[in-house]
Amino acid sequence: VRKFTFLWVLGAIIILFGLTFQILNLSNYFQTSRPVDGGIYKEGILGDYSNINPIYASSPVDESVSRLVFSGLMQYNTSNKLVPALAQSYSVDSTGTIYTFKLKPNLVWQDGKSITSKDVAYTFDLIKTPDAQSPLISSWQGIKISTPDQSTVVFTLPNPLSSFIYSATIGILPYHILGNIAPATMRTVDFDTISPIGSGPFSINAINSNGSTIDTKKVSIELIPFNNYWQGRPKINKFIITAYHSKNAMINDFKSNTVDSMSGLESVPSTIKNTKPNLYSFPLTAAYMVFFKTTSKILSDKNVRQALVMSADQKSIINSLDHKTSVVTQPFLSNQFTYNTKYSQAQFDLNAAANLLNSNGWIIGSDGYRYKNNQQLAFTLTVPDSPEIVYDATILKNNWKSIGVNLRISALGESDLQNSLSYHSYDAIIYGISIGVDPDEFIYWDSSQIDPRSAYRLNLSEYSSKTADDSLAAGRTRLDPALRIVKYAPFQTSWQSDAPALGLYQTRYLYITNLKIHGLKINEINQATDRYNNVVNWQILESKVTN
C-alpha cells in the first residue's frame, strides 16, 4: 500500500511539475517585452556645470541641462525639421523682414505662472542688452520686438535674413522672476545654476557636488518631469545628469552602472568594448575641414592650395575611421538644397598635383621637398590633440610628402587650440564647423569675418573674395530656395577655384549607453543636445505583456 501510494504521489508531482513547466514556457511564448513608463535615467557628461541660462549656456553640461529645463519658440523634431514648440504658428511678411509668432494657449512656467509674449520679448531684449554680456548679442542687433497682445510676438528685422527662423530655438526666460534684476548682474544670479524656472520637459529638483580633486570632482543635477509640459509629461520618472572633470572617472562609473550613458567621448573606450554597450552615432550637420590661412606666405598661392587639395587622399582618411560618415567636398553639405556636385573640390590626383606645382616653379630639391626662390614648400598644420584627427593629419602628411611638401603637425590641447583659433596663429588648421540646416555660411567665408573686431572671426581661412562676399550676402537675404540656389552659385564657383579649404568629412556625436533607450532614434542632428529632440517619449524600462 505504501509503495502504491508513493508511486501515485510521485506521479502526481511529476505531472504537476510538467504542467507548470509547460504553462511557464507557453506563457513566455505568448508574451513579449514592451517599454513602459518610469525609471531613473543617469547620464554622464564630460565638462563643467556653471550656467544653464539659455542666453549664456555654452559648455556641454550647461547646454544639456538648459535644453531639458527650457523651451524655445521653435525646436527640431526627430527628422531634424524645424517645428513650432512654444509657438503655435508663425508667419513671414512679403518683405521677409517681419516675423509674427503666435503662442500656444495655456502655456505655463514650472512654477505655474502663465507664459506670455512679454516673456518672449524680455528674453530677446535681454540678449540685445550689452550689460547682459550674452554671447548671442551680435545675432540680435537691430531687430525690433513688439507684443501686440499676450499671445503674439512680432520681430522686425532691418533686412531680410533667411536663417533668422533658426534663431527662434533659444530657450525663453520668465519675466516675472528676472524682470527686476539688473542685466549687469544676470550672470551671477541663483537662477542660472540652482533655482531656474523654465518651461521645458524637466525641472531641477536637487544638485549635489562631491570630490575634492579634479579627478574625483562630480556634480549631479537631479531633474524631475514637468507635469504641465506642453508636449505632455515625460515618461521617465527622474533624469540625473552628472558632470565629470575626469574622463576616466566617467568611464569607471559607466562600467559599474553608476551612470547609464556617456556623452563627450570621441570614440568607444577600449576598456568597455567587451561589454558591448549600445552605440548611438548621430551624424552632425557639421564638417571637418582643413582651413588654409590664405594670408600666410606659402598658402597665399591658390595653385599651392589646389595642389594640396588634389593630393589629399580623402577616401583613405574616411576608411580609417571607426564609424560611417559622409564625405565633404564643398562648403555645403550633401543634404542641403544648395549642394551641387559640379562645385565639388578637385578629386584625388597626385600626378595632376605634381604637374601643377612644377608649372608654377616649385622644383623638387635633393632632399625630396620642393623649393621656389630658395624657399621650401613647408607649413605647419595645427590640429586638436585627438587620436582621430592626429591620424587624419598623418595621412595628409604622407600624401603631401609624396608631392614634395614638408608638413609639420602641431597637436594642441583644448585651451591652446582655442587660443590659436582666436588669434589665427596657424598656417593651416583642421577644425569642425557647425553648418546646420540652413545654407547661410556667411560667418565662415565672408571677408568681414577676418577682422579681429568681428563678433566671431570664424573665417578661419581668412578668405577674401568680392565675388564670394556678394554672393553670400545675396543668398542669405532671399527666402525662396530656388532663388537662393542661383545667388549662391558664384560663391560656390569661387570656393572651388580658390580652394581656401579642403573638405574632409561630416562630424558625428557619439552617445554610449548600457541600456536600450526606447524612443531615441538615430538621425542627423545639428548639435549634441538635439539627442533630446524626443526626450519626452524616452522609455528605459521593459515589462512582459501578453500578445
Short mmCIF file of N, CA, C and O in Angstrom, two decimals, residues 380-474:
data_model
loop_
_atom_site.label_atom_id
_atom_site.label_comp_id
_atom_site.label_asym_id
_atom_site.label_seq_id
_atom_site.Cartn_x
_atom_site.Cartn_y
_atom_site.Cartn_z
N THR A 380 52.95 74.43 -41.25
CA THR A 380 52.51 73.68 -40.07
C THR A 380 51.00 73.53 -40.07
O THR A 380 50.28 74.50 -40.31
N LEU A 381 50.55 72.31 -39.82
CA LEU A 381 49.11 72.03 -39.71
C LEU A 381 48.77 71.86 -38.23
O LEU A 381 49.25 70.94 -37.57
N THR A 382 47.95 72.77 -37.71
CA THR A 382 47.51 72.71 -36.32
C THR A 382 46.26 71.84 -36.23
O THR A 382 45.33 71.99 -37.04
N VAL A 383 46.24 70.94 -35.24
CA VAL A 383 45.10 70.02 -35.09
C VAL A 383 44.74 69.87 -33.61
O VAL A 383 45.58 70.08 -32.74
N PRO A 384 43.49 69.50 -33.31
CA PRO A 384 43.14 69.15 -31.93
C PRO A 384 43.91 67.90 -31.51
O PRO A 384 44.17 67.02 -32.34
N ASP A 385 44.27 67.83 -30.23
CA ASP A 385 45.00 66.66 -29.74
C ASP A 385 44.03 65.50 -29.52
O ASP A 385 43.73 65.09 -28.41
N SER A 386 43.55 64.99 -30.64
CA SER A 386 42.59 63.88 -30.67
C SER A 386 43.17 62.78 -31.54
O SER A 386 43.67 63.05 -32.64
N PRO A 387 43.14 61.51 -31.07
CA PRO A 387 43.72 60.41 -31.86
C PRO A 387 43.18 60.37 -33.29
O PRO A 387 43.94 60.14 -34.24
N GLU A 388 41.87 60.59 -33.43
CA GLU A 388 41.27 60.52 -34.76
C GLU A 388 41.82 61.60 -35.68
O GLU A 388 42.22 61.33 -36.82
N ILE A 389 41.86 62.85 -35.20
CA ILE A 389 42.29 63.96 -36.05
C ILE A 389 43.79 63.91 -36.29
O ILE A 389 44.27 64.23 -37.39
N VAL A 390 44.56 63.52 -35.29
CA VAL A 390 46.01 63.40 -35.47
C VAL A 390 46.31 62.35 -36.54
O VAL A 390 47.22 62.53 -37.37
N TYR A 391 45.54 61.27 -36.55
CA TYR A 391 45.75 60.23 -37.57
C TYR A 391 45.39 60.76 -38.95
O TYR A 391 46.08 60.48 -39.94
N ASP A 392 44.29 61.54 -39.03
CA ASP A 392 43.92 62.18 -40.30
C ASP A 392 45.08 63.04 -40.81
O ASP A 392 45.42 63.02 -42.01
N ALA A 393 45.66 63.82 -39.89
CA ALA A 393 46.76 64.70 -40.27
C ALA A 393 47.98 63.91 -40.74
O ALA A 393 48.69 64.34 -41.66
N THR A 394 48.20 62.74 -40.12
CA THR A 394 49.33 61.89 -40.53
C THR A 394 49.15 61.38 -41.96
O THR A 394 50.11 61.32 -42.74
N ILE A 395 47.92 61.02 -42.31
CA ILE A 395 47.64 60.60 -43.69
C ILE A 395 47.93 61.74 -44.66
O ILE A 395 48.55 61.55 -45.72
N LEU A 396 47.49 62.95 -44.29
CA LEU A 396 47.73 64.12 -45.14
C LEU A 396 49.23 64.41 -45.26
O LEU A 396 49.71 64.75 -46.35
N LYS A 397 49.95 64.25 -44.16
CA LYS A 397 51.41 64.48 -44.18
C LYS A 397 52.08 63.56 -45.21
O LYS A 397 52.93 64.00 -45.99
N ASN A 398 51.68 62.29 -45.21
CA ASN A 398 52.26 61.33 -46.15
C ASN A 398 51.82 61.63 -47.58
O ASN A 398 52.62 61.50 -48.52
N ASN A 399 50.54 62.03 -47.74
CA ASN A 399 50.05 62.40 -49.08
C ASN A 399 50.87 63.56 -49.63
O ASN A 399 51.34 63.52 -50.79
N TRP A 400 51.02 64.57 -48.83
CA TRP A 400 51.68 65.79 -49.31
C TRP A 400 53.19 65.62 -49.45
O TRP A 400 53.82 66.28 -50.28
N LYS A 401 53.76 64.74 -48.65
CA LYS A 401 55.19 64.46 -48.81
C LYS A 401 55.47 63.84 -50.18
O LYS A 401 56.52 64.08 -50.79
N SER A 402 54.49 63.07 -50.67
CA SER A 402 54.68 62.39 -51.96
C SER A 402 54.74 63.38 -53.13
O SER A 402 55.20 63.02 -54.22
N ILE A 403 54.30 64.61 -52.93
CA ILE A 403 54.42 65.61 -53.99
C ILE A 403 55.43 66.70 -53.62
O ILE A 403 55.50 67.75 -54.25
N GLY A 404 56.21 66.43 -52.53
CA GLY A 404 57.29 67.33 -52.18
C GLY A 404 56.97 68.41 -51.18
O GLY A 404 57.69 69.42 -51.08
N VAL A 405 55.90 68.22 -50.40
CA VAL A 405 55.51 69.21 -49.38
C VAL A 405 55.99 68.73 -48.01
O VAL A 405 55.78 67.58 -47.64
N ASN A 406 56.64 69.62 -47.28
CA ASN A 406 57.12 69.31 -45.93
C ASN A 406 56.09 69.82 -44.92
O ASN A 406 56.03 71.01 -44.62
N LEU A 407 55.29 68.89 -44.39
CA LEU A 407 54.24 69.27 -43.44
C LEU A 407 54.67 68.95 -42.02
O LEU A 407 55.12 67.85 -41.73
N ARG A 408 54.49 69.93 -41.16
CA ARG A 408 54.71 69.74 -39.72
C ARG A 408 53.35 69.72 -39.04
O ARG A 408 52.47 70.52 -39.37
N ILE A 409 53.17 68.80 -38.08
CA ILE A 409 51.90 68.68 -37.37
C ILE A 409 52.06 69.18 -35.94
O ILE A 409 52.98 68.78 -35.24
N SER A 410 51.14 70.05 -35.53
CA SER A 410 51.14 70.58 -34.17
C SER A 410 49.80 70.24 -33.52
O SER A 410 48.77 70.81 -33.88
N ALA A 411 49.82 69.27 -32.58
CA ALA A 411 48.60 68.85 -31.88
C ALA A 411 48.47 69.64 -30.58
O ALA A 411 49.35 69.59 -29.74
N LEU A 412 47.34 70.34 -30.42
CA LEU A 412 47.14 71.21 -29.26
C LEU A 412 45.99 70.75 -28.39
O LEU A 412 44.98 70.23 -28.90
N GLY A 413 46.14 70.92 -27.08
CA GLY A 413 45.04 70.68 -26.15
C GLY A 413 43.95 71.73 -26.33
O GLY A 413 44.16 72.73 -27.03
N GLU A 414 42.82 71.53 -25.67
CA GLU A 414 41.65 72.38 -25.89
C GLU A 414 41.94 73.87 -25.66
O GLU A 414 41.57 74.72 -26.46
N SER A 415 42.60 74.19 -24.56
CA SER A 415 42.86 75.59 -24.23
C SER A 415 43.76 76.25 -25.27
O SER A 415 43.46 77.35 -25.77
N ASP A 416 44.86 75.59 -25.61
CA ASP A 416 45.80 76.14 -26.60
C ASP A 416 45.16 76.21 -27.99
O ASP A 416 45.42 77.15 -28.76
N LEU A 417 44.32 75.23 -28.30
CA LEU A 417 43.64 75.22 -29.60
C LEU A 417 42.72 76.43 -29.72
O LEU A 417 42.67 77.09 -30.76
N GLN A 418 41.96 76.72 -28.66
CA GLN A 418 41.04 77.86 -28.69
C GLN A 418 41.79 79.17 -28.83
O GLN A 418 41.34 80.09 -29.52
N ASN A 419 42.95 79.28 -28.19
CA ASN A 419 43.78 80.48 -28.35
C ASN A 419 44.26 80.61 -29.79
O ASN A 419 44.26 81.72 -30.37
N SER A 420 44.67 79.51 -30.37
CA SER A 420 45.13 79.52 -31.76
C SER A 420 44.00 79.94 -32.70
O SER A 420 44.22 80.71 -33.64
N LEU A 421 42.80 79.45 -32.43
CA LEU A 421 41.64 79.83 -33.25
C LEU A 421 41.31 81.31 -33.07
O LEU A 421 40.98 82.00 -34.04
N SER A 422 41.37 81.78 -31.85
CA SER A 422 41.02 83.17 -31.57
C SER A 422 41.96 84.15 -32.26
O SER A 422 41.52 85.17 -32.81
N TYR A 423 43.26 83.83 -32.26
CA TYR A 423 44.25 84.75 -32.82
C TYR A 423 44.70 84.36 -34.22
O TYR A 423 45.56 85.04 -34.81
N HIS A 424 44.13 83.29 -34.77
CA HIS A 424 44.50 82.80 -36.10
C HIS A 424 46.02 82.57 -36.19
O HIS A 424 46.65 82.88 -37.20
N SER A 425 46.58 82.02 -35.13
CA SER A 425 48.03 81.79 -35.09
C SER A 425 48.36 80.40 -35.61
O SER A 425 48.78 79.51 -34.87
N TYR A 426 48.16 80.19 -36.88
CA TYR A 426 48.42 78.91 -37.54
C TYR A 426 48.64 79.17 -39.02
O TYR A 426 48.29 80.24 -39.56
N ASP A 427 49.23 78.19 -39.70
CA ASP A 427 49.32 78.23 -41.17
C ASP A 427 48.07 77.58 -41.77
O ASP A 427 47.49 78.09 -42.73
N ALA A 428 47.73 76.44 -41.21
CA ALA A 428 46.51 75.72 -41.60
C ALA A 428 46.01 74.99 -40.36
O ALA A 428 46.79 74.71 -39.45
N ILE A 429 44.73 74.70 -40.34
CA ILE A 429 44.16 74.07 -39.14
C ILE A 429 43.03 73.13 -39.53
O ILE A 429 42.25 73.42 -40.44
N ILE A 430 42.98 71.97 -38.86
CA ILE A 430 41.82 71.07 -39.02
C ILE A 430 40.85 71.40 -37.89
O ILE A 430 41.21 71.37 -36.71
N TYR A 431 39.65 71.71 -38.28
CA TYR A 431 38.65 72.09 -37.28
C TYR A 431 37.26 71.73 -37.80
O TYR A 431 37.03 71.68 -39.00
N GLY A 432 36.35 71.45 -36.86
CA GLY A 432 34.98 71.13 -37.22
C GLY A 432 34.09 72.35 -37.08
O GLY A 432 34.08 72.99 -36.02
N ILE A 433 33.37 72.72 -38.13
CA ILE A 433 32.47 73.86 -38.08
C ILE A 433 31.03 73.38 -38.14
O ILE A 433 30.69 72.44 -38.85
N SER A 434 30.18 74.01 -37.36
CA SER A 434 28.76 73.67 -37.34
C SER A 434 28.06 74.43 -38.47
O SER A 434 28.10 75.67 -38.51
N ILE A 435 27.45 73.71 -39.37
CA ILE A 435 26.81 74.32 -40.54
C ILE A 435 25.30 74.46 -40.35
O ILE A 435 24.71 75.48 -40.65
N GLY A 436 24.67 73.42 -39.83
CA GLY A 436 23.23 73.49 -39.59
C GLY A 436 22.42 73.13 -40.82
O GLY A 436 22.95 72.69 -41.85
N VAL A 437 21.13 73.36 -40.71
CA VAL A 437 20.21 73.01 -41.80
C VAL A 437 20.24 74.06 -42.90
O VAL A 437 20.26 73.74 -44.09
N ASP A 438 20.24 75.33 -42.51
CA ASP A 438 20.21 76.40 -43.50
C ASP A 438 21.60 76.63 -44.10
O ASP A 438 22.61 76.55 -43.38
N PRO A 439 21.68 76.93 -45.39
CA PRO A 439 22.99 77.09 -46.04
C PRO A 439 23.63 78.46 -45.86
O PRO A 439 24.57 78.80 -46.60
N ASP A 440 23.18 79.25 -44.92
CA ASP A 440 23.80 80.56 -44.66
C ASP A 440 25.14 80.35 -43.95
O ASP A 440 25.19 80.10 -42.75
N GLU A 441 26.24 80.48 -44.70
CA GLU A 441 27.58 80.27 -44.15
C GLU A 441 28.40 81.56 -44.19
O GLU A 441 29.63 81.54 -44.31
N PHE A 442 27.71 82.67 -44.07
CA PHE A 442 28.33 83.99 -44.09
C PHE A 442 29.50 84.08 -43.10
O PHE A 442 30.57 84.59 -43.43
N ILE A 443 29.30 83.59 -41.87
CA ILE A 443 30.31 83.79 -40.82
C ILE A 443 31.59 83.00 -41.07
O ILE A 443 32.62 83.31 -40.49
N TYR A 444 31.55 82.01 -41.97
CA TYR A 444 32.74 81.20 -42.22
C TYR A 444 33.56 81.67 -43.42
O TYR A 444 34.75 81.38 -43.51
N TRP A 445 32.91 82.40 -44.35
CA TRP A 445 33.61 82.69 -45.60
C TRP A 445 33.59 84.15 -46.02
O TRP A 445 34.34 84.53 -46.92
N ASP A 446 32.78 85.01 -45.42
CA ASP A 446 32.75 86.41 -45.81
C ASP A 446 33.99 87.13 -45.27
O ASP A 446 34.42 86.89 -44.14
N SER A 447 34.54 88.04 -46.07
CA SER A 447 35.79 88.71 -45.70
C SER A 447 35.64 89.58 -44.45
O SER A 447 36.63 89.86 -43.76
N SER A 448 34.41 90.01 -44.12
CA SER A 448 34.20 90.83 -42.92
C SER A 448 34.51 90.03 -41.65
O SER A 448 34.79 90.61 -40.60
N GLN A 449 34.49 88.72 -41.76
CA GLN A 449 34.72 87.87 -40.59
C GLN A 449 36.19 87.56 -40.35
O GLN A 449 36.54 86.77 -39.48
N ILE A 450 37.07 88.23 -41.11
CA ILE A 450 38.50 88.14 -40.87
C ILE A 450 38.91 89.14 -39.79
O ILE A 450 39.80 88.89 -38.98
N ASP A 451 38.23 90.26 -39.78
CA ASP A 451 38.53 91.37 -38.86
C ASP A 451 38.48 90.91 -37.40
O ASP A 451 37.48 90.32 -36.98
N PRO A 452 39.54 91.17 -36.63
CA PRO A 452 39.53 90.78 -35.20
C PRO A 452 38.38 91.40 -34.42
O PRO A 452 38.00 90.91 -33.36
N ARG A 453 37.80 92.50 -34.94
CA ARG A 453 36.68 93.16 -34.26
C ARG A 453 35.34 92.50 -34.55
O ARG A 453 34.33 92.87 -33.95
N SER A 454 35.31 91.55 -35.49
CA SER A 454 34.05 90.87 -35.81
C SER A 454 33.63 90.00 -34.63
O SER A 454 34.44 89.59 -33.82
N ALA A 455 32.33 89.73 -34.56
CA ALA A 455 31.78 89.03 -33.39
C ALA A 455 32.38 87.64 -33.20
O ALA A 455 32.62 87.21 -32.07
N TYR A 456 32.63 86.93 -34.28
CA TYR A 456 33.08 85.54 -34.16
C TYR A 456 34.46 85.30 -34.76
O TYR A 456 35.22 84.47 -34.29
N ARG A 457 34.80 86.02 -35.81
CA ARG A 457 36.05 85.83 -36.54
C ARG A 457 36.24 84.37 -36.94
O ARG A 457 37.28 83.77 -36.73
N LEU A 458 35.18 83.81 -37.52
CA LEU A 458 35.20 82.39 -37.88
C LEU A 458 35.60 82.14 -39.33
O LEU A 458 35.50 81.01 -39.81
N ASN A 459 36.03 83.17 -40.03
CA ASN A 459 36.59 82.95 -41.36
C ASN A 459 38.02 82.45 -41.13
O ASN A 459 38.99 83.21 -41.18
N LEU A 460 38.13 81.16 -40.83
CA LEU A 460 39.41 80.58 -40.41
C LEU A 460 40.44 80.55 -41.52
O LEU A 460 41.64 80.49 -41.26
N SER A 461 39.99 80.60 -42.77
CA SER A 461 40.91 80.63 -43.91
C SER A 461 41.36 82.04 -44.24
O SER A 461 42.22 82.23 -45.10
N GLU A 462 40.74 83.03 -43.58
CA GLU A 462 40.96 84.45 -43.91
C GLU A 462 40.76 84.64 -45.41
O GLU A 462 41.53 85.34 -46.09
N TYR A 463 39.70 84.02 -45.89
CA TYR A 463 39.37 84.04 -47.32
C TYR A 463 38.72 85.36 -47.68
O TYR A 463 37.77 85.79 -47.04
N SER A 464 39.22 85.99 -48.73
CA SER A 464 38.68 87.27 -49.17
C SER A 464 38.44 87.24 -50.67
O SER A 464 39.38 87.05 -51.46
N SER A 465 37.17 87.39 -51.04
CA SER A 465 36.79 87.39 -52.46
C SER A 465 35.55 88.24 -52.61
O SER A 465 34.53 87.97 -51.96
N LYS A 466 35.61 89.29 -53.42
CA LYS A 466 34.43 90.14 -53.60
C LYS A 466 33.28 89.37 -54.21
O LYS A 466 32.12 89.54 -53.83
N THR A 467 33.60 88.47 -55.13
CA THR A 467 32.55 87.64 -55.74
C THR A 467 31.85 86.79 -54.69
O THR A 467 30.62 86.71 -54.64
N ALA A 468 32.66 86.17 -53.82
CA ALA A 468 32.09 85.35 -52.76
C ALA A 468 31.29 86.20 -51.78
O ALA A 468 30.20 85.81 -51.35
N ASP A 469 31.83 87.37 -51.42
CA ASP A 469 31.12 88.25 -50.48
C ASP A 469 29.75 88.64 -51.01
O ASP A 469 28.74 88.58 -50.30
N ASP A 470 29.71 89.07 -52.26
CA ASP A 470 28.44 89.50 -52.86
C ASP A 470 27.45 88.35 -52.93
O ASP A 470 26.25 88.51 -52.68
N SER A 471 27.96 87.18 -53.26
CA SER A 471 27.10 86.00 -53.38
C SER A 471 26.55 85.57 -52.02
O SER A 471 25.36 85.25 -51.88
N LEU A 472 27.40 85.58 -51.00
CA LEU A 472 26.97 85.20 -49.65
C LEU A 472 25.92 86.16 -49.12
O LEU A 472 24.95 85.75 -48.47
N ALA A 473 26.10 87.45 -49.39
CA ALA A 473 25.14 88.45 -48.93
C ALA A 473 23.81 88.30 -49.66
O ALA A 473 22.74 88.41 -49.05
N ALA A 474 23.87 88.01 -50.94
CA ALA A 474 22.64 87.85 -51.72
C ALA A 474 21.89 86.58 -51.32
O ALA A 474 20.66 86.57 -51.22
#
